[in-house]
mmCIF file of C-alpha atoms in Angstrom:
data_model
loop_
_atom_site.group_PDB
_atom_site.id
_atom_site.type_symbol
_atom_site.label_atom_id
_atom_site.label_comp_id
_atom_site.label_asym_id
_atom_site.label_seq_id
_atom_site.Cartn_x
_atom_site.Cartn_y
_atom_site.Cartn_z
ATOM 1 C CA GLU A 1 -0.254 14.191 -12.445
ATOM 2 C CA PRO A 2 -3.532 12.889 -11.169
ATOM 3 C CA GLU A 3 -3.474 11.790 -7.281
ATOM 4 C CA VAL A 4 -5.704 10.355 -4.871
ATOM 5 C CA THR A 5 -6.603 12.858 -1.893
ATOM 6 C CA GLN A 6 -7.884 12.002 1.280
ATOM 7 C CA THR A 7 -9.757 14.025 4.276
ATOM 8 C CA PRO A 8 -9.170 14.738 6.970
ATOM 9 C CA SER A 9 -5.632 14.332 7.313
ATOM 10 C CA HIS A 10 -6.089 13.685 11.174
ATOM 11 C CA GLN A 11 -9.226 12.611 12.779
ATOM 12 C CA VAL A 12 -9.343 12.346 16.491
ATOM 13 C CA THR A 13 -12.552 10.664 18.254
ATOM 14 C CA GLN A 14 -13.614 9.153 21.252
ATOM 15 C CA MET A 15 -14.250 5.441 21.633
ATOM 16 C CA GLY A 16 -17.576 4.316 20.515
ATOM 17 C CA GLN A 17 -17.934 7.307 18.166
ATOM 18 C CA GLU A 18 -18.392 6.869 14.284
ATOM 19 C CA VAL A 19 -16.109 8.227 11.877
ATOM 20 C CA ILE A 20 -16.195 8.482 8.040
ATOM 21 C CA LEU A 21 -12.906 9.110 6.078
ATOM 22 C CA ARG A 22 -13.042 10.294 2.769
ATOM 23 C CA CYS A 23 -11.461 9.629 -0.455
ATOM 24 C CA VAL A 24 -11.139 11.117 -4.083
ATOM 25 C CA PRO A 25 -9.614 8.410 -6.238
ATOM 26 C CA ILE A 26 -7.766 9.325 -9.359
ATOM 27 C CA SER A 27 -10.573 10.157 -11.805
ATOM 28 C CA ASN A 28 -10.571 7.649 -14.488
ATOM 29 C CA HIS A 29 -9.655 4.612 -12.042
ATOM 30 C CA LEU A 30 -12.315 1.797 -11.615
ATOM 31 C CA TYR A 31 -10.716 -0.053 -8.359
ATOM 32 C CA PHE A 32 -10.752 1.329 -5.196
ATOM 33 C CA TYR A 33 -9.096 0.214 -1.861
ATOM 34 C CA TRP A 34 -8.679 0.777 1.925
ATOM 35 C CA TYR A 35 -5.544 -0.350 3.773
ATOM 36 C CA ARG A 36 -4.557 0.498 7.237
ATOM 37 C CA GLN A 37 -1.122 0.950 8.928
ATOM 38 C CA ILE A 38 -0.879 0.741 12.769
ATOM 39 C CA LEU A 39 2.121 2.655 13.906
ATOM 40 C CA GLY A 40 5.267 0.507 13.404
ATOM 41 C CA GLN A 41 3.543 -2.147 11.581
ATOM 42 C CA LYS A 42 2.839 -3.220 7.985
ATOM 43 C CA VAL A 43 0.499 -1.851 5.687
ATOM 44 C CA GLU A 44 -2.651 -4.050 5.755
ATOM 45 C CA PHE A 45 -5.321 -4.822 3.078
ATOM 46 C CA LEU A 46 -8.946 -3.752 4.441
ATOM 47 C CA VAL A 47 -11.279 -3.859 1.545
ATOM 48 C CA SER A 48 -11.626 -3.580 -2.400
ATOM 49 C CA PHE A 49 -14.346 -2.135 -4.316
ATOM 50 C CA TYR A 50 -15.363 -2.442 -7.987
ATOM 51 C CA ASN A 51 -18.537 -1.768 -9.674
ATOM 52 C CA ASN A 52 -20.334 -0.433 -6.670
ATOM 53 C CA GLU A 53 -19.917 -3.662 -4.600
ATOM 54 C CA ILE A 54 -17.127 -5.035 -2.371
ATOM 55 C CA SER A 55 -14.839 -7.648 -4.338
ATOM 56 C CA GLU A 56 -12.658 -8.719 -1.397
ATOM 57 C CA LYS A 57 -12.371 -7.794 2.231
ATOM 58 C CA SER A 58 -9.922 -9.060 5.060
ATOM 59 C CA GLU A 59 -10.682 -10.264 8.460
ATOM 60 C CA ILE A 60 -9.983 -6.838 9.723
ATOM 61 C CA PHE A 61 -13.205 -5.524 7.676
ATOM 62 C CA ASP A 62 -15.858 -6.650 10.398
ATOM 63 C CA ASP A 63 -19.193 -5.439 10.696
ATOM 64 C CA GLN A 64 -18.133 -2.296 12.290
ATOM 65 C CA PHE A 65 -16.662 -1.303 8.795
ATOM 66 C CA SER A 66 -18.455 -0.336 5.922
ATOM 67 C CA VAL A 67 -17.608 1.479 2.411
ATOM 68 C CA GLU A 68 -19.591 3.480 -0.160
ATOM 69 C CA ARG A 69 -19.066 5.372 -3.417
ATOM 70 C CA PRO A 70 -21.832 8.073 -2.601
ATOM 71 C CA ASP A 71 -21.268 9.809 -5.980
ATOM 72 C CA GLY A 72 -19.138 9.707 -8.899
ATOM 73 C CA SER A 73 -15.920 11.046 -7.170
ATOM 74 C CA ASN A 74 -15.866 10.090 -3.423
ATOM 75 C CA PHE A 75 -15.242 6.772 -1.581
ATOM 76 C CA THR A 76 -15.675 6.591 1.954
ATOM 77 C CA LEU A 77 -14.872 4.319 4.969
ATOM 78 C CA LYS A 78 -17.113 4.371 7.820
ATOM 79 C CA ILE A 79 -16.292 2.883 11.328
ATOM 80 C CA ARG A 80 -19.513 2.742 13.235
ATOM 81 C CA SER A 81 -18.191 2.331 16.812
ATOM 82 C CA THR A 82 -14.354 2.933 17.040
ATOM 83 C CA LYS A 83 -12.251 1.041 19.357
ATOM 84 C CA LEU A 84 -8.721 2.028 20.703
ATOM 85 C CA GLU A 85 -7.094 -0.626 18.376
ATOM 86 C CA ASP A 86 -8.650 1.278 15.306
ATOM 87 C CA SER A 87 -6.145 3.952 15.971
ATOM 88 C CA ALA A 88 -4.108 3.823 12.740
ATOM 89 C CA MET A 89 -3.259 5.453 9.467
ATOM 90 C CA TYR A 90 -5.889 4.751 6.923
ATOM 91 C CA PHE A 91 -4.700 4.841 3.205
ATOM 92 C CA CYS A 92 -7.076 4.753 0.173
ATOM 93 C CA ALA A 93 -5.773 3.625 -3.089
ATOM 94 C CA SER A 94 -7.108 3.308 -6.545
ATOM 95 C CA SER A 95 -6.325 1.521 -9.801
ATOM 96 C CA GLY A 96 -7.652 0.414 -13.194
ATOM 97 C CA SER A 97 -8.167 3.040 -16.000
ATOM 98 C CA ARG A 98 -11.343 2.576 -18.265
ATOM 99 C CA GLN A 99 -8.910 1.704 -20.942
ATOM 100 C CA GLY A 100 -8.223 -1.336 -19.170
ATOM 101 C CA ARG A 101 -4.621 -0.933 -18.369
ATOM 102 C CA GLY A 102 -2.925 -0.981 -15.255
ATOM 103 C CA THR A 103 -5.689 -2.685 -13.188
ATOM 104 C CA ASP A 104 -3.170 -3.983 -10.602
ATOM 105 C CA THR A 105 -0.984 -0.932 -10.035
ATOM 106 C CA GLN A 106 -2.363 1.126 -7.069
ATOM 107 C CA TYR A 107 -1.691 4.598 -6.269
ATOM 108 C CA PHE A 108 -2.110 5.600 -2.614
ATOM 109 C CA GLY A 109 -3.530 8.813 -0.998
ATOM 110 C CA PRO A 110 -1.691 10.520 1.723
ATOM 111 C CA GLY A 111 -3.550 8.734 4.501
ATOM 112 C CA THR A 112 -5.794 9.830 7.394
ATOM 113 C CA ARG A 113 -4.232 9.512 10.562
ATOM 114 C CA LEU A 114 -7.136 8.067 13.002
ATOM 115 C CA THR A 115 -6.762 8.577 16.642
ATOM 116 C CA VAL A 116 -9.060 6.899 19.070
ATOM 117 C CA LEU A 117 -8.980 8.240 22.650
ATOM 118 C CA ARG B 1 5.530 -18.466 7.220
ATOM 119 C CA LYS B 2 4.453 -15.002 6.575
ATOM 120 C CA GLU B 3 3.142 -14.272 2.918
ATOM 121 C CA VAL B 4 5.656 -11.706 2.227
ATOM 122 C CA GLU B 5 8.959 -11.303 3.864
ATOM 123 C CA GLN B 6 11.485 -8.524 4.260
ATOM 124 C CA ASP B 7 14.851 -8.045 6.023
ATOM 125 C CA PRO B 8 13.674 -5.083 8.144
ATOM 126 C CA GLY B 9 17.430 -3.677 8.296
ATOM 127 C CA PRO B 10 18.547 -1.218 8.854
ATOM 128 C CA PHE B 11 20.797 -1.074 5.834
ATOM 129 C CA ASN B 12 23.449 1.492 6.376
ATOM 130 C CA VAL B 13 24.869 2.613 2.943
ATOM 131 C CA PRO B 14 27.547 5.116 2.232
ATOM 132 C CA GLU B 15 26.580 7.792 -0.340
ATOM 133 C CA GLY B 16 27.545 6.668 -3.850
ATOM 134 C CA ALA B 17 27.493 2.927 -2.819
ATOM 135 C CA THR B 18 25.197 0.121 -4.192
ATOM 136 C CA VAL B 19 22.515 -1.509 -2.006
ATOM 137 C CA ALA B 20 20.364 -4.662 -2.809
ATOM 138 C CA PHE B 21 17.975 -6.368 -0.739
ATOM 139 C CA ASN B 22 15.109 -8.906 -1.435
ATOM 140 C CA CYS B 23 11.688 -9.997 -0.680
ATOM 141 C CA THR B 24 10.124 -13.437 -0.598
ATOM 142 C CA TYR B 25 6.575 -14.395 -1.005
ATOM 143 C CA SER B 26 4.969 -17.668 -0.067
ATOM 144 C CA ASN B 27 1.834 -17.770 -2.359
ATOM 145 C CA SER B 28 2.907 -18.899 -5.906
ATOM 146 C CA ALA B 29 -0.521 -17.841 -7.229
ATOM 147 C CA SER B 30 1.006 -14.205 -6.666
ATOM 148 C CA GLN B 31 0.806 -12.543 -10.040
ATOM 149 C CA SER B 32 2.032 -9.130 -9.912
ATOM 150 C CA PHE B 33 4.918 -7.685 -7.846
ATOM 151 C CA PHE B 34 5.921 -3.950 -6.635
ATOM 152 C CA TRP B 35 8.408 -1.877 -4.849
ATOM 153 C CA TYR B 36 7.044 0.969 -2.930
ATOM 154 C CA ARG B 37 8.993 3.727 -1.132
ATOM 155 C CA GLN B 38 7.471 4.852 2.150
ATOM 156 C CA ASP B 39 8.833 7.876 4.074
ATOM 157 C CA CYS B 40 8.186 8.256 7.815
ATOM 158 C CA ARG B 41 4.424 8.704 8.457
ATOM 159 C CA LYS B 42 3.717 9.061 4.805
ATOM 160 C CA GLU B 43 1.906 7.021 1.971
ATOM 161 C CA PRO B 44 3.466 4.116 0.241
ATOM 162 C CA LYS B 45 4.704 5.561 -3.307
ATOM 163 C CA LEU B 46 5.117 3.367 -6.220
ATOM 164 C CA LEU B 47 8.829 3.083 -7.069
ATOM 165 C CA MET B 48 8.309 0.539 -9.830
ATOM 166 C CA SER B 49 6.760 -2.533 -10.856
ATOM 167 C CA VAL B 50 8.638 -5.759 -11.399
ATOM 168 C CA TYR B 51 8.618 -7.690 -14.430
ATOM 169 C CA SER B 52 9.281 -11.278 -15.162
ATOM 170 C CA SER B 53 12.368 -10.124 -17.331
ATOM 171 C CA GLY B 54 13.594 -7.740 -14.733
ATOM 172 C CA ASN B 55 13.485 -3.921 -15.232
ATOM 173 C CA GLU B 56 15.405 -0.858 -14.580
ATOM 174 C CA ASP B 57 14.494 2.807 -14.011
ATOM 175 C CA GLY B 58 17.618 4.928 -13.543
ATOM 176 C CA ARG B 59 19.601 3.844 -10.478
ATOM 177 C CA PHE B 60 16.752 1.268 -9.297
ATOM 178 C CA THR B 61 16.983 -2.442 -10.866
ATOM 179 C CA ALA B 62 14.178 -4.772 -10.051
ATOM 180 C CA GLN B 63 14.276 -8.672 -10.434
ATOM 181 C CA LEU B 64 11.834 -11.365 -10.161
ATOM 182 C CA ASN B 65 12.740 -14.916 -9.585
ATOM 183 C CA ARG B 66 9.222 -17.046 -9.729
ATOM 184 C CA ALA B 67 11.128 -20.229 -9.250
ATOM 185 C CA SER B 68 12.628 -19.243 -5.829
ATOM 186 C CA GLN B 69 9.678 -16.771 -5.044
ATOM 187 C CA TYR B 70 11.403 -13.726 -4.536
ATOM 188 C CA ILE B 71 12.071 -10.181 -5.922
ATOM 189 C CA SER B 72 14.774 -8.003 -5.383
ATOM 190 C CA LEU B 73 15.711 -4.234 -5.542
ATOM 191 C CA LEU B 74 19.067 -2.814 -6.254
ATOM 192 C CA ILE B 75 19.864 0.496 -5.958
ATOM 193 C CA ARG B 76 23.071 2.139 -7.558
ATOM 194 C CA ASP B 77 24.975 5.428 -6.661
ATOM 195 C CA SER B 78 22.874 5.842 -3.529
ATOM 196 C CA LYS B 79 21.716 9.262 -2.780
ATOM 197 C CA LEU B 80 20.811 10.840 0.737
ATOM 198 C CA SER B 81 17.106 11.218 -0.738
ATOM 199 C CA ASP B 82 17.137 7.280 -0.995
ATOM 200 C CA SER B 83 16.973 7.070 2.675
ATOM 201 C CA ALA B 84 13.407 5.538 3.258
ATOM 202 C CA THR B 85 11.688 2.055 4.120
ATOM 203 C CA TYR B 86 11.345 0.077 0.874
ATOM 204 C CA LEU B 87 8.179 -1.942 0.826
ATOM 205 C CA CYS B 88 7.711 -4.870 -1.344
ATOM 206 C CA ALA B 89 4.104 -5.908 -2.398
ATOM 207 C CA VAL B 90 2.429 -8.813 -4.124
ATOM 208 C CA ASN B 91 -1.121 -8.779 -5.798
ATOM 209 C CA ARG B 92 -3.376 -11.765 -6.606
ATOM 210 C CA LYS B 93 -6.265 -10.494 -9.088
ATOM 211 C CA ALA B 94 -8.386 -13.607 -7.804
ATOM 212 C CA ALA B 95 -8.238 -12.061 -4.377
ATOM 213 C CA GLY B 96 -9.813 -8.910 -5.401
ATOM 214 C CA ASN B 97 -6.527 -7.317 -6.293
ATOM 215 C CA LYS B 98 -5.567 -6.852 -2.885
ATOM 216 C CA LEU B 99 -1.886 -5.948 -2.142
ATOM 217 C CA THR B 100 -0.012 -8.005 0.499
ATOM 218 C CA PHE B 101 2.901 -5.875 1.959
ATOM 219 C CA GLY B 102 6.061 -7.050 3.552
ATOM 220 C CA GLY B 103 7.165 -5.212 6.549
ATOM 221 C CA GLY B 104 9.640 -3.039 4.741
ATOM 222 C CA THR B 105 13.351 -2.870 4.485
ATOM 223 C CA ARG B 106 14.855 0.309 6.017
ATOM 224 C CA VAL B 107 17.738 1.997 4.168
ATOM 225 C CA LEU B 108 19.640 4.593 5.632
ATOM 226 C CA VAL B 109 22.172 6.617 3.222
ATOM 227 C CA LYS B 110 24.898 8.429 5.131
ATOM 228 C CA PRO B 111 27.430 10.708 3.802
#
């Protein structure tokens, strides 16, 4: 069964450093998303991406964040200058096959645990 | 009012019993509804989509009540492996297809 994959599983960084979190969405999906979950809190939407551009972003997704689909398979989230409060689990998700079915059913990757020291 | 609300629980359920819980949503423009299961420190895993007519998948039954703006999940014949946090999520296509999650309902099935 196709699945979303994410690397690394755990990233530790110093405050102020840049991090890039990587995702490989399900291969025939067209819509890509990043969510985050701070320990003990709810899953929060960050950004959605379709047709090589951002379609929606949340208030959390400020200028420190950016997303990119550098090739036909990867989808990345960059945090330019990490803060302590960026420590969280970051989940990538994808949806929407080329056949046009299931655009709204999102499947999640296993997540990257980001720890900012 | 929070956009999506759930009773955090925990719901302590004897093995073999039935448990049901709801999720309310505030935005009447919400279009699609889902139940996800989340185990500790893991990703949300899709349990089922929730259709207007209600739907069933094995021991799990989901209902949607648009008039009262809530969805429900019922688990019959609970197994120890059903212990998890159940996340409700709603979607608005006009909002970039984003999912808005509730805080989750924790279910503990005990022998």
